[in-house]
Short mmCIF file of C-alpha atoms in Angstrom, two decimals:
data_model
loop_
_atom_site.label_atom_id
_atom_site.label_comp_id
_atom_site.label_asym_id
_atom_site.label_seq_id
_atom_site.Cartn_x
_atom_site.Cartn_y
_atom_site.Cartn_z
CA UNK A 1 7.05 16.44 1.00
CA UNK A 2 10.30 14.53 1.42
CA UNK A 3 10.08 10.78 0.93
CA UNK A 4 10.88 8.50 3.84
CA UNK A 5 14.36 7.06 3.52
CA UNK A 6 13.22 3.77 5.01
CA UNK A 7 10.01 3.18 3.08
CA UNK A 8 9.87 4.17 -0.56
CA UNK A 9 6.47 4.91 -2.04
CA UNK A 10 4.73 3.83 -5.19
CA UNK A 11 2.52 6.90 -4.94
CA UNK A 12 2.02 7.26 -8.66
CA UNK A 13 0.99 3.64 -9.11
CA UNK A 14 -2.41 2.94 -10.59
CA UNK A 15 -3.53 6.56 -10.79
CA UNK A 16 -4.65 5.96 -14.35
CA UNK A 17 -6.89 3.05 -13.35
CA UNK A 18 -8.52 4.54 -10.24
CA UNK A 19 -12.15 5.74 -10.35
CA UNK A 20 -12.39 9.49 -10.74
CA UNK A 21 -13.80 10.28 -7.31
CA UNK A 22 -13.77 13.98 -6.42
CA UNK A 23 -15.93 13.81 -3.29
CA UNK A 24 -16.43 11.22 -0.58
CA UNK A 25 -19.29 11.06 1.92
CA UNK A 26 -18.22 9.63 5.27
CA UNK A 27 -21.04 8.06 7.23
CA UNK A 28 -21.71 5.40 9.82
CA UNK A 29 -20.76 2.72 7.26
CA UNK A 30 -17.36 2.06 5.74
CA UNK A 31 -15.43 4.00 3.16
CA UNK A 32 -14.10 1.95 0.24
CA UNK A 33 -10.53 1.30 -0.85
CA UNK A 34 -11.13 3.45 -3.93
CA UNK A 35 -12.34 6.28 -1.68
CA UNK A 36 -9.25 5.98 0.48
CA UNK A 37 -7.08 6.27 -2.64
CA UNK A 38 -9.08 9.25 -3.94
CA UNK A 39 -8.69 11.20 -0.71
CA UNK A 40 -5.10 10.14 -0.02
CA UNK A 41 -3.64 10.64 -3.50
CA UNK A 42 -5.94 12.96 -5.38
CA UNK A 43 -7.21 15.24 -2.65
CA UNK A 44 -10.88 14.33 -2.95
CA UNK A 45 -13.00 16.37 -0.53
CA UNK A 46 -15.03 14.70 2.20
CA UNK A 47 -18.35 15.53 3.79
CA UNK A 48 -19.84 14.02 6.95
CA UNK A 49 -23.24 12.40 6.59
CA UNK A 50 -25.75 14.18 8.89
CA UNK A 51 -26.81 10.78 10.24
CA UNK A 52 -23.23 10.20 11.39
CA UNK A 53 -23.23 13.53 13.21
CA UNK A 54 -26.44 12.49 14.96
CA UNK A 55 -24.87 9.16 15.95
CA UNK A 56 -21.84 11.01 17.30
CA UNK A 57 -24.10 13.29 19.33
CA UNK A 58 -25.87 10.29 20.90
CA UNK A 59 -22.63 8.66 21.96
CA UNK A 60 -21.31 11.97 23.22
CA UNK A 61 -24.31 12.29 25.53
CA UNK A 62 -23.35 8.96 27.10
CA UNK A 63 -19.78 10.16 27.71
CA UNK A 64 -20.94 13.43 29.25
CA UNK A 65 -23.19 11.54 31.65
CA UNK A 66 -20.24 9.43 32.74
CA UNK A 67 -18.09 12.51 33.13
CA UNK A 68 -20.45 13.73 35.86
CA UNK A 69 -20.20 10.41 37.73
CA UNK A 70 -17.93 10.25 40.78
CA UNK A 71 -17.03 6.63 39.92
CA UNK A 72 -13.96 6.37 37.70
CA UNK A 73 -14.49 5.48 34.02
CA UNK A 74 -11.49 4.64 31.85
CA UNK A 75 -10.58 7.32 29.38
CA UNK A 76 -13.27 9.66 30.69
CA UNK A 77 -12.23 10.33 34.26
CA UNK A 78 -9.03 8.29 34.61
CA UNK A 79 -5.52 8.24 33.25
CA UNK A 80 -4.43 5.90 30.49
CA UNK A 81 -2.55 2.65 30.02
CA UNK A 82 -0.77 1.74 33.24
CA UNK A 83 -2.36 4.85 34.85
CA UNK A 84 -5.91 3.60 34.20
CA UNK A 85 -6.75 3.47 37.91
CA UNK A 86 -5.84 7.10 38.60
CA UNK A 87 -8.98 9.26 39.01
CA UNK A 88 -8.78 12.72 37.39
CA UNK A 89 -10.82 15.60 38.82
CA UNK A 90 -13.15 17.41 36.35
CA UNK A 91 -11.13 20.62 36.31
CA UNK A 92 -8.06 18.69 35.16
CA UNK A 93 -9.65 16.70 32.32
CA UNK A 94 -9.05 19.15 29.48
CA UNK A 95 -5.42 19.20 30.50
CA UNK A 96 -5.55 15.39 30.66
CA UNK A 97 -6.62 15.17 27.02
CA UNK A 98 -4.03 17.71 25.93
CA UNK A 99 -1.32 15.91 27.87
CA UNK A 100 -2.33 12.60 26.31
CA UNK A 101 -1.95 13.92 22.77
CA UNK A 102 1.23 15.88 23.46
CA UNK A 103 2.97 12.99 25.21
CA UNK A 104 1.92 10.45 22.59
CA UNK A 105 3.08 12.63 19.70
CA UNK A 106 6.54 11.17 20.24
CA UNK A 107 7.54 10.16 16.73
CA UNK A 108 11.08 10.16 15.45
CA UNK A 109 12.84 9.68 12.16
CA UNK A 110 12.05 10.52 8.54
CA UNK A 111 8.79 12.13 7.52
CA UNK A 112 6.01 9.81 6.40
CA UNK A 113 4.54 10.35 2.94
CA UNK A 114 1.63 12.75 2.52
CA UNK A 115 -0.65 10.10 1.03
CA UNK A 116 -0.20 7.86 4.07
CA UNK A 117 -1.07 10.65 6.50
CA UNK A 118 -4.15 11.62 4.50
CA UNK A 119 -5.30 7.99 4.38
CA UNK A 120 -4.76 7.70 8.14
CA UNK A 121 -6.78 10.88 8.78
CA UNK A 122 -9.67 9.76 6.58
CA UNK A 123 -9.88 6.40 8.30
CA UNK A 124 -9.85 7.95 11.76
CA UNK A 125 -12.65 10.27 10.64
CA UNK A 126 -14.53 7.21 9.36
CA UNK A 127 -14.29 5.53 12.77
CA UNK A 128 -15.33 8.72 14.55
CA UNK A 129 -18.39 8.84 12.27
CA UNK A 130 -19.60 5.43 13.48
CA UNK A 131 -20.97 6.95 16.66
CA UNK A 132 -19.02 4.52 18.83
CA UNK A 133 -16.21 6.76 20.11
CA UNK A 134 -17.97 9.44 22.16
CA UNK A 135 -16.36 12.32 20.30
CA UNK A 136 -18.27 15.59 19.91
CA UNK A 137 -19.81 16.20 16.48
CA UNK A 138 -17.99 19.54 16.35
CA UNK A 139 -14.63 17.82 16.79
CA UNK A 140 -15.49 15.35 14.03
CA UNK A 141 -16.34 18.23 11.70
CA UNK A 142 -13.14 20.07 12.61
CA UNK A 143 -11.06 17.00 11.76
CA UNK A 144 -12.81 16.76 8.38
CA UNK A 145 -12.15 20.46 7.76
CA UNK A 146 -8.46 19.96 8.52
CA UNK A 147 -8.26 17.21 5.90
CA UNK A 148 -10.26 19.19 3.34
CA UNK A 149 -7.96 22.19 3.77
CA UNK A 150 -5.07 20.06 2.56
CA UNK A 151 -3.24 20.48 5.86
CA UNK A 152 -1.07 17.43 6.46
CA UNK A 153 0.44 16.93 9.92
CA UNK A 154 4.09 15.94 9.89
CA UNK A 155 4.16 12.32 11.02
CA UNK A 156 7.44 10.55 11.59
CA UNK A 157 8.50 7.02 10.73
CA UNK A 158 8.86 5.57 14.22
CA UNK A 159 6.38 5.68 17.08
CA UNK A 160 3.83 2.92 16.49
CA UNK A 161 3.98 -0.63 17.85
CA UNK A 162 0.66 -1.46 16.19
CA UNK A 163 -1.16 -1.96 19.48
CA UNK A 164 -3.44 0.52 21.17
CA UNK A 165 -3.46 1.60 17.56
CA UNK A 166 -0.94 3.64 15.65
CA UNK A 167 -0.53 5.85 18.67
CA UNK A 168 2.20 8.30 17.79
CA UNK A 169 1.18 8.85 14.13
CA UNK A 170 -2.42 9.47 15.16
CA UNK A 171 -1.31 11.69 18.05
CA UNK A 172 0.74 13.84 15.69
CA UNK A 173 -2.43 14.37 13.65
CA UNK A 174 -4.47 15.13 16.76
CA UNK A 175 -1.81 17.60 17.84
CA UNK A 176 -2.32 19.54 14.62
CA UNK A 177 -6.06 19.60 15.28
CA UNK A 178 -5.21 21.26 18.60
CA UNK A 179 -3.17 23.87 16.71
CA UNK A 180 0.16 22.49 17.84
CA UNK A 181 3.09 20.79 16.17
CA UNK A 182 4.24 21.12 12.56
CA UNK A 183 2.30 20.52 9.36
CA UNK A 184 2.51 21.04 5.63
CA UNK A 185 -0.10 23.16 3.92
CA UNK A 186 -1.81 22.25 0.66
CA UNK A 187 1.21 23.55 -1.29
CA UNK A 188 3.58 21.37 0.74
CA UNK A 189 5.17 24.19 2.74
CA UNK A 190 6.21 23.30 6.27
CA UNK A 191 4.85 25.56 9.01
CA UNK A 192 3.45 25.53 12.55
CA UNK A 193 -0.03 24.03 12.77
CA UNK A 194 -1.41 27.21 14.31
CA UNK A 195 -0.27 29.21 11.28
CA UNK A 196 -1.79 26.74 8.82
CA UNK A 197 -5.10 26.61 10.70
CA UNK A 198 -5.31 30.37 10.81
CA UNK A 199 -4.58 30.67 7.09
CA UNK A 200 -7.35 28.16 6.37
CA UNK A 201 -9.83 29.93 8.65
CA UNK A 202 -9.93 27.06 11.13
CA UNK A 203 -9.96 27.20 14.92
CA UNK A 204 -7.86 24.88 17.11
CA UNK A 205 -9.92 22.30 19.00
CA UNK A 206 -9.93 22.24 22.80
CA UNK A 207 -10.40 18.57 23.52
CA UNK A 208 -13.02 17.38 26.03
CA UNK A 209 -13.32 14.13 27.99
CA UNK A 210 -12.51 10.95 26.04
CA UNK A 211 -11.66 12.84 22.83
CA UNK A 212 -7.91 12.44 23.11
CA UNK A 213 -8.31 8.68 23.26
CA UNK A 214 -10.81 8.67 20.41
CA UNK A 215 -8.36 10.54 18.18
CA UNK A 216 -5.35 8.28 18.72
CA UNK A 217 -6.62 4.76 19.44
CA UNK A 218 -6.93 3.06 16.05
CA UNK A 219 -5.25 0.97 13.37
CA UNK A 220 -5.74 3.69 10.75
CA UNK A 221 -2.12 4.10 9.68
CA UNK A 222 -1.51 0.43 8.92
CA UNK A 223 -4.98 0.08 7.37
CA UNK A 224 -4.46 3.13 5.18
CA UNK A 225 -1.19 1.70 3.89
CA UNK A 226 -2.90 -1.65 3.30
CA UNK A 227 -5.59 0.03 1.19
CA UNK A 228 -2.97 1.85 -0.89
CA UNK A 229 -0.97 -1.37 -1.28
CA UNK A 230 -3.97 -3.36 -2.48
CA UNK A 231 -4.72 -0.70 -5.05
CA UNK A 232 -1.13 -0.75 -6.28
CA UNK A 233 -0.82 -4.53 -6.37
CA UNK A 234 -3.91 -4.88 -8.54
CA UNK A 235 -2.04 -2.98 -11.25
CA UNK A 236 1.39 -4.48 -10.66
CA UNK A 237 0.17 -8.07 -10.89
CA UNK A 238 -1.54 -7.35 -14.20
CA UNK A 239 1.65 -5.69 -15.39
CA UNK A 240 3.69 -8.69 -14.23
CA UNK A 241 1.58 -10.84 -16.56
CA UNK A 242 2.36 -8.38 -19.37
CA UNK A 243 6.12 -8.45 -18.79
CA UNK A 244 6.05 -12.23 -18.42
CA UNK A 245 4.24 -12.56 -21.77
CA UNK A 246 6.91 -10.39 -23.39
CA UNK A 247 9.59 -12.65 -21.91
CA UNK A 248 7.85 -15.81 -23.14
CA UNK A 249 7.95 -14.39 -26.66
CA UNK A 250 11.51 -13.12 -26.32
CA UNK A 251 12.72 -16.53 -25.14
CA UNK A 252 10.82 -18.44 -27.83
CA UNK A 253 8.61 -19.98 -25.19
CA UNK A 254 5.23 -21.61 -25.61
CA UNK A 255 1.76 -20.61 -24.47
CA UNK A 256 0.65 -24.26 -24.34
CA UNK A 257 1.25 -24.54 -20.60
CA UNK A 258 -1.26 -21.75 -20.01
CA UNK A 259 -4.20 -23.64 -21.52
CA UNK A 260 -7.51 -23.32 -19.68
CA UNK A 261 -7.98 -27.06 -19.26
CA UNK A 262 -4.54 -27.38 -17.68
CA UNK A 263 -5.26 -24.54 -15.27
CA UNK A 264 -8.60 -26.15 -14.41
CA UNK A 265 -6.81 -29.22 -13.08
CA UNK A 266 -5.71 -27.07 -10.19
CA UNK A 267 -8.70 -24.82 -9.42
CA UNK A 268 -6.85 -21.90 -7.86
CA UNK A 269 -8.68 -18.72 -8.83
CA UNK A 270 -5.63 -16.50 -9.14
CA UNK A 271 -3.81 -19.04 -11.29
CA UNK A 272 -6.78 -19.23 -13.67
CA UNK A 273 -6.85 -15.43 -13.96
CA UNK A 274 -3.13 -15.16 -14.68
CA UNK A 275 -3.19 -18.02 -17.20
CA UNK A 276 -6.13 -16.41 -18.99
CA UNK A 277 -4.23 -13.12 -19.14
CA UNK A 278 -1.16 -14.81 -20.60
CA UNK A 279 -3.24 -16.60 -23.25
CA UNK A 280 -4.80 -13.31 -24.32
CA UNK A 281 -1.50 -11.45 -24.27
CA UNK A 282 0.18 -14.07 -26.46
CA UNK A 283 -2.74 -14.66 -28.83
CA UNK A 284 -1.85 -14.05 -32.46
CA UNK A 285 1.88 -13.81 -31.77
CA UNK A 286 3.96 -14.56 -34.88
CA UNK A 287 6.93 -15.27 -32.61
CA UNK A 288 5.03 -17.94 -30.68
CA UNK A 289 3.69 -19.40 -33.91
CA UNK A 290 7.19 -19.55 -35.41
CA UNK A 291 8.30 -22.46 -33.25
CA UNK A 292 5.16 -24.52 -32.84
CA UNK A 293 6.22 -27.04 -35.49
CA UNK A 294 7.98 -30.40 -35.05
CA UNK A 295 11.38 -28.83 -35.72
CA UNK A 296 11.26 -27.07 -32.35
CA UNK A 297 13.12 -29.38 -29.96
CA UNK A 298 12.49 -27.65 -26.59
CA UNK A 299 10.24 -30.03 -24.64
CA UNK A 300 9.19 -27.59 -21.93
CA UNK A 301 10.05 -24.09 -20.79
CA UNK A 302 11.93 -23.17 -17.62
CA UNK A 303 9.88 -22.73 -14.48
CA UNK A 304 10.15 -18.94 -14.56
CA UNK A 305 8.14 -19.04 -17.81
CA UNK A 306 5.97 -22.13 -17.44
CA UNK A 307 4.99 -21.51 -13.82
CA UNK A 308 4.25 -17.80 -14.09
CA UNK A 309 0.47 -18.33 -13.60
CA UNK A 310 1.11 -20.39 -10.49
CA UNK A 311 3.25 -17.70 -8.83
CA UNK A 312 1.37 -14.66 -10.13
CA UNK A 313 -1.87 -16.45 -9.28
CA UNK A 314 -0.82 -17.23 -5.72
CA UNK A 315 0.01 -13.56 -5.30
CA UNK A 316 -3.46 -12.66 -6.59
CA UNK A 317 -5.09 -15.01 -4.11
CA UNK A 318 -3.04 -13.46 -1.32
CA UNK A 319 -4.25 -10.03 -2.42
CA UNK A 320 -7.85 -11.32 -2.40
CA UNK A 321 -7.44 -12.55 1.18
CA UNK A 322 -5.90 -9.25 2.23
CA UNK A 323 -8.76 -7.36 0.57
CA UNK A 324 -11.26 -9.39 2.58
CA UNK A 325 -9.46 -8.47 5.82
CA UNK A 326 -9.24 -4.82 4.77
CA UNK A 327 -12.97 -4.81 4.03
CA UNK A 328 -13.72 -6.05 7.53
CA UNK A 329 -11.38 -3.51 9.05
CA UNK A 330 -12.95 -0.68 7.04
CA UNK A 331 -16.30 -1.64 8.59
CA UNK A 332 -14.83 -1.55 12.09
CA UNK A 333 -15.06 1.00 14.88
CA UNK A 334 -11.65 0.69 16.49
CA UNK A 335 -11.34 2.60 19.76
CA UNK A 336 -10.98 1.93 23.47
CA UNK A 337 -13.27 2.26 25.31
CA UNK A 338 -16.21 2.20 22.90
CA UNK A 339 -19.78 3.39 23.31
CA UNK A 340 -22.15 0.52 22.47
CA UNK A 341 -25.63 0.87 21.04
CA UNK A 342 -27.23 0.13 24.40
CA UNK A 343 -25.26 2.92 26.08
CA UNK A 344 -22.60 0.77 27.72
CA UNK A 345 -19.02 2.05 27.60
CA UNK A 346 -16.67 -0.90 27.50
CA UNK A 347 -12.94 -1.49 27.27
CA UNK A 348 -11.86 -3.91 24.58
CA UNK A 349 -8.88 -5.12 22.54
CA UNK A 350 -10.03 -4.28 19.03
CA UNK A 351 -7.15 -1.86 18.61
CA UNK A 352 -4.69 -4.76 18.32
CA UNK A 353 -3.30 -4.73 14.79
CA UNK A 354 -2.77 -8.48 14.28
CA UNK A 355 -5.38 -8.96 11.52
CA UNK A 356 -3.91 -6.15 9.45
CA UNK A 357 -0.29 -6.90 10.33
CA UNK A 358 -0.54 -10.50 9.16
CA UNK A 359 -1.85 -9.67 5.70
CA UNK A 360 0.65 -6.85 5.27
CA UNK A 361 3.38 -9.43 5.83
CA UNK A 362 1.68 -11.91 3.49
CA UNK A 363 1.68 -9.29 0.73
CA UNK A 364 5.38 -8.58 1.22
CA UNK A 365 6.08 -12.28 0.72
CA UNK A 366 4.01 -12.34 -2.47
CA UNK A 367 5.70 -9.19 -3.82
CA UNK A 368 9.14 -10.69 -3.20
CA UNK A 369 8.30 -13.93 -4.99
CA UNK A 370 6.73 -12.31 -8.05
CA UNK A 371 9.77 -10.03 -8.34
CA UNK A 372 12.13 -12.98 -7.89
CA UNK A 373 10.54 -14.83 -10.81
CA UNK A 374 10.62 -11.70 -13.01
CA UNK A 375 14.33 -11.24 -12.30
CA UNK A 376 15.01 -14.86 -13.30
CA UNK A 377 13.33 -14.26 -16.65
CA UNK A 378 15.41 -11.13 -17.08
CA UNK A 379 18.61 -13.02 -16.38
CA UNK A 380 17.64 -15.79 -18.81
CA UNK A 381 17.21 -13.29 -21.65
CA UNK A 382 20.76 -12.01 -21.13
CA UNK A 383 22.47 -15.41 -21.09
CA UNK A 384 23.55 -16.56 -24.55
CA UNK A 385 23.48 -20.18 -23.35
CA UNK A 386 19.78 -19.95 -22.50
CA UNK A 387 18.26 -17.20 -24.66
CA UNK A 388 17.99 -19.16 -27.93
CA UNK A 389 20.18 -17.17 -30.25
CA UNK A 390 20.18 -13.66 -28.85
CA UNK A 391 23.50 -11.83 -28.28
CA UNK A 392 25.10 -12.00 -24.85
CA UNK A 393 23.51 -9.43 -22.53
CA UNK A 394 21.55 -8.20 -25.59
CA UNK A 395 24.63 -6.08 -26.33
CA UNK A 396 25.15 -4.28 -29.64
CA UNK A 397 28.77 -5.45 -29.85
CA UNK A 398 29.30 -7.98 -27.06
CA UNK A 399 32.68 -7.45 -25.45
CA UNK A 400 32.89 -3.78 -26.35
CA UNK A 401 29.33 -3.24 -25.12
CA UNK A 402 27.88 -4.62 -21.88
CA UNK A 403 24.27 -4.23 -22.98
CA UNK A 404 21.80 -4.78 -20.14
CA UNK A 405 24.22 -6.71 -17.92
CA UNK A 406 24.06 -4.26 -15.02
CA UNK A 407 20.33 -3.65 -15.36
CA UNK A 408 20.00 -7.26 -14.24
CA UNK A 409 22.36 -6.53 -11.34
CA UNK A 410 19.99 -3.75 -10.31
CA UNK A 411 17.00 -6.09 -10.44
CA UNK A 412 18.93 -8.75 -8.52
CA UNK A 413 19.90 -6.28 -5.82
CA UNK A 414 16.28 -5.20 -5.44
CA UNK A 415 15.09 -8.80 -5.24
CA UNK A 416 17.65 -9.58 -2.57
CA UNK A 417 16.33 -6.65 -0.54
CA UNK A 418 12.74 -7.78 -1.12
CA UNK A 419 13.60 -11.12 0.46
CA UNK A 420 14.71 -9.30 3.60
CA UNK A 421 11.55 -7.18 3.53
CA UNK A 422 9.52 -10.40 3.35
CA UNK A 423 10.65 -11.39 6.85
CA UNK A 424 7.46 -10.90 8.91
CA UNK A 425 7.19 -7.97 11.28
CA UNK A 426 4.00 -9.31 12.85
CA UNK A 427 5.76 -12.22 14.59
CA UNK A 428 7.72 -9.71 16.64
CA UNK A 429 6.48 -8.17 19.86
CA UNK A 430 8.04 -5.98 22.51
CA UNK A 431 6.27 -5.10 25.78
CA UNK A 432 5.50 -1.51 26.71
CA UNK A 433 3.56 0.66 29.17
CA UNK A 434 4.93 -1.00 32.30
CA UNK A 435 3.89 -4.43 30.91
CA UNK A 436 0.22 -3.40 30.55
CA UNK A 437 0.68 -3.59 26.79
CA UNK A 438 2.68 -6.80 26.85
CA UNK A 439 1.94 -8.02 23.31
CA UNK A 440 1.92 -5.79 20.25
CA UNK A 441 1.37 -6.35 16.52
CA UNK A 442 4.08 -4.31 14.77
CA UNK A 443 1.51 -3.75 12.04
CA UNK A 444 2.77 -0.24 11.29
CA UNK A 445 6.23 -1.64 10.61
CA UNK A 446 4.76 -4.38 8.42
CA UNK A 447 3.04 -1.65 6.41
CA UNK A 448 6.15 0.48 6.08
CA UNK A 449 8.24 -2.37 4.70
CA UNK A 450 5.44 -3.39 2.34
CA UNK A 451 5.57 0.07 0.77
CA UNK A 452 9.25 -0.48 0.05
CA UNK A 453 8.46 -3.95 -1.32
CA UNK A 454 5.83 -2.60 -3.71
CA UNK A 455 8.24 0.04 -4.98
CA UNK A 456 10.87 -2.67 -5.54
CA UNK A 457 8.41 -4.95 -7.33
CA UNK A 458 7.50 -2.17 -9.75
CA UNK A 459 11.17 -1.61 -10.55
CA UNK A 460 11.91 -5.28 -11.18
CA UNK A 461 8.87 -5.58 -13.48
CA UNK A 462 10.04 -2.45 -15.32
CA UNK A 463 13.52 -3.90 -15.87
CA UNK A 464 12.00 -7.12 -17.16
CA UNK A 465 9.77 -5.23 -19.59
CA UNK A 466 12.70 -3.11 -20.78
CA UNK A 467 14.86 -6.22 -21.26
CA UNK A 468 12.12 -8.17 -23.02
CA UNK A 469 11.44 -5.20 -25.26
CA UNK A 470 15.04 -5.13 -26.44
CA UNK A 471 15.00 -8.90 -26.96
CA UNK A 472 11.83 -8.65 -29.04
CA UNK A 473 13.45 -6.00 -31.23
CA UNK A 474 16.38 -8.35 -31.76
CA UNK A 475 14.02 -11.13 -32.90
CA UNK A 476 13.17 -9.14 -36.05
CA UNK A 477 11.94 -9.89 -38.64
CA UNK A 478 9.75 -11.99 -36.33
CA UNK A 479 7.11 -9.78 -34.76
CA UNK A 480 5.46 -9.88 -31.32
CA UNK A 481 1.73 -10.32 -30.91
CA UNK A 482 -0.77 -7.45 -30.98
CA UNK A 483 -0.80 -6.92 -27.20
CA UNK A 484 2.92 -7.22 -26.52
CA UNK A 485 3.62 -5.26 -29.70
CA UNK A 486 1.52 -2.40 -28.37
CA UNK A 487 3.51 -2.48 -25.13
CA UNK A 488 6.78 -2.42 -27.06
CA UNK A 489 5.53 0.50 -29.13
CA UNK A 490 4.64 2.46 -25.97
CA UNK A 491 7.97 1.57 -24.36
CA UNK A 492 9.87 2.90 -27.37
CA UNK A 493 8.36 6.37 -26.94
CA UNK A 494 10.44 6.83 -23.76
CA UNK A 495 13.04 4.04 -23.91
CA UNK A 496 15.28 3.58 -26.93
CA UNK A 497 15.80 0.19 -28.57
CA UNK A 498 18.99 -1.80 -29.21
CA UNK A 499 22.20 0.03 -29.92
CA UNK A 500 25.61 0.87 -28.48
CA UNK A 501 25.91 1.28 -24.73
CA UNK A 502 24.43 4.43 -23.22
CA UNK A 503 23.46 5.76 -19.79
CA UNK A 504 20.91 3.20 -18.59
CA UNK A 505 19.57 4.76 -15.40
CA UNK A 506 17.26 7.25 -17.15
CA UNK A 507 15.84 4.45 -19.29
CA UNK A 508 15.19 2.27 -16.24
CA UNK A 509 13.46 5.17 -14.50
CA UNK A 510 11.36 5.88 -17.59
CA UNK A 511 10.30 2.23 -17.67
CA UNK A 512 9.48 2.35 -13.95
CA UNK A 513 7.28 5.39 -14.53
CA UNK A 514 5.39 3.56 -17.28
CA UNK A 515 4.78 0.62 -14.95
CA UNK A 516 3.71 2.73 -11.97
CA UNK A 517 1.42 4.96 -14.00
CA UNK A 518 -0.33 1.98 -15.53
CA UNK A 519 0.65 2.94 -19.07
CA UNK A 520 2.36 -0.34 -19.91
CA UNK A 521 -0.65 -2.37 -18.80
CA UNK A 522 -2.96 0.04 -20.58
CA UNK A 523 -1.04 -0.43 -23.83
CA UNK A 524 -1.65 -4.18 -23.69
CA UNK A 525 -5.27 -3.71 -22.68
CA UNK A 526 -5.83 -1.43 -25.66
CA UNK A 527 -5.52 -4.58 -27.79
CA UNK A 528 -7.05 -7.33 -25.65
CA UNK A 529 -9.38 -5.52 -23.25
CA UNK A 530 -9.13 -5.27 -19.48
CA UNK A 531 -6.90 -7.90 -17.89
CA UNK A 532 -7.97 -9.77 -14.77
#
């Protein structure tokens, strides 16, 4: 599937560290972040808990009773949005549901990544399984079968305002369930939905009352991207500690500022975790030991070294807050109207994406700042005035060779873009639906830019690790510690060490792949155990 031009993906990130889930049971309770990742990225199959099918049948009975009532009921016997007061006769209601999905499948722009669409579909199925949407059990099972067949509706970049849910992305998925629109099959080939359904032995669904709304009225797209982002950031923040430790060694820095009693003076949980990681990563380092004596005249390291636990830790705490919000959202039944346990069918505003949109923006801020600090360490290693005896730009023959000069330019350009991506989307709003929907969350857009931010963060960390690796080689005969030495050894399998100038782009991309796959972090952990 083509990648979106406006939101790069870190799809390969953290695959090595994810639980090996091959099957996921979707019931009345929530799915987990790990389950979202397993279905979205690794194609894990899903089954619907029989209890969830029974709950769906109970709520469906309530909807069918309302459908027979001559009084109008929103979403059952009326139009939608600004047309909520228009009564629809029974013989027109199947057409009403079809028209709803067709008209709302109004996306435009580049194609959204397969993993995002699969996450979105799983989360909509999870909400349908709560028994609060009034959907038929057969429709729920058909949606699950569509996902299990590896059929991925083509969803486009633009179409969600993050209020009334991710309407257009969800509608494009519902359209495929109806046998309309375009999809990609399990092999990634683009084709009409009807063709893909037929090849998989599936029948198109003829939607009944309320089902169109139930299929499109949720925050599943932005929540799916949040789950994937949290999974990726867990790895990237550990890897940022690894690359920072390499830089501390390369710049003849000290680990004294990372002491546990110093961290305890400011009891921020993330800071304590990052400081502990840095102590373990630098333990037993001959380079660090080489300048602990009284002859070493540097009083304290630059902020980009000394304050790494504070910045990396603040990012961790932001991730922890976002994970709490995601956990609540995963337990939610987001639809409008909803069928309550006592049989009432009530309109509500739970589809508003503000809770998810805010934390998506928070994470983009954290990603930008962690990357900014990593780029500053990279720049410091290349500057002969600040790198404590290393050649300018770590070049083989400075003047003839430029070394890693332009690798830092690349990191700087990415960081500059990350600062723009950190501008919140969730503070924006634009009214729609004839002013009925007069305040929206822009959560989908917050999620799309976060995906780009995570991709950029991985690249900046990779450039720092590559730069620090070359600097460590140039410190010979001094040797790095066991953990950072293992990282350097793994890096050298795919990225050559110091020498005359050569084509750098392939080496940067190789380093990026090692970061995104988790191999660089795993190399360090092979010596010191799992990092926090």
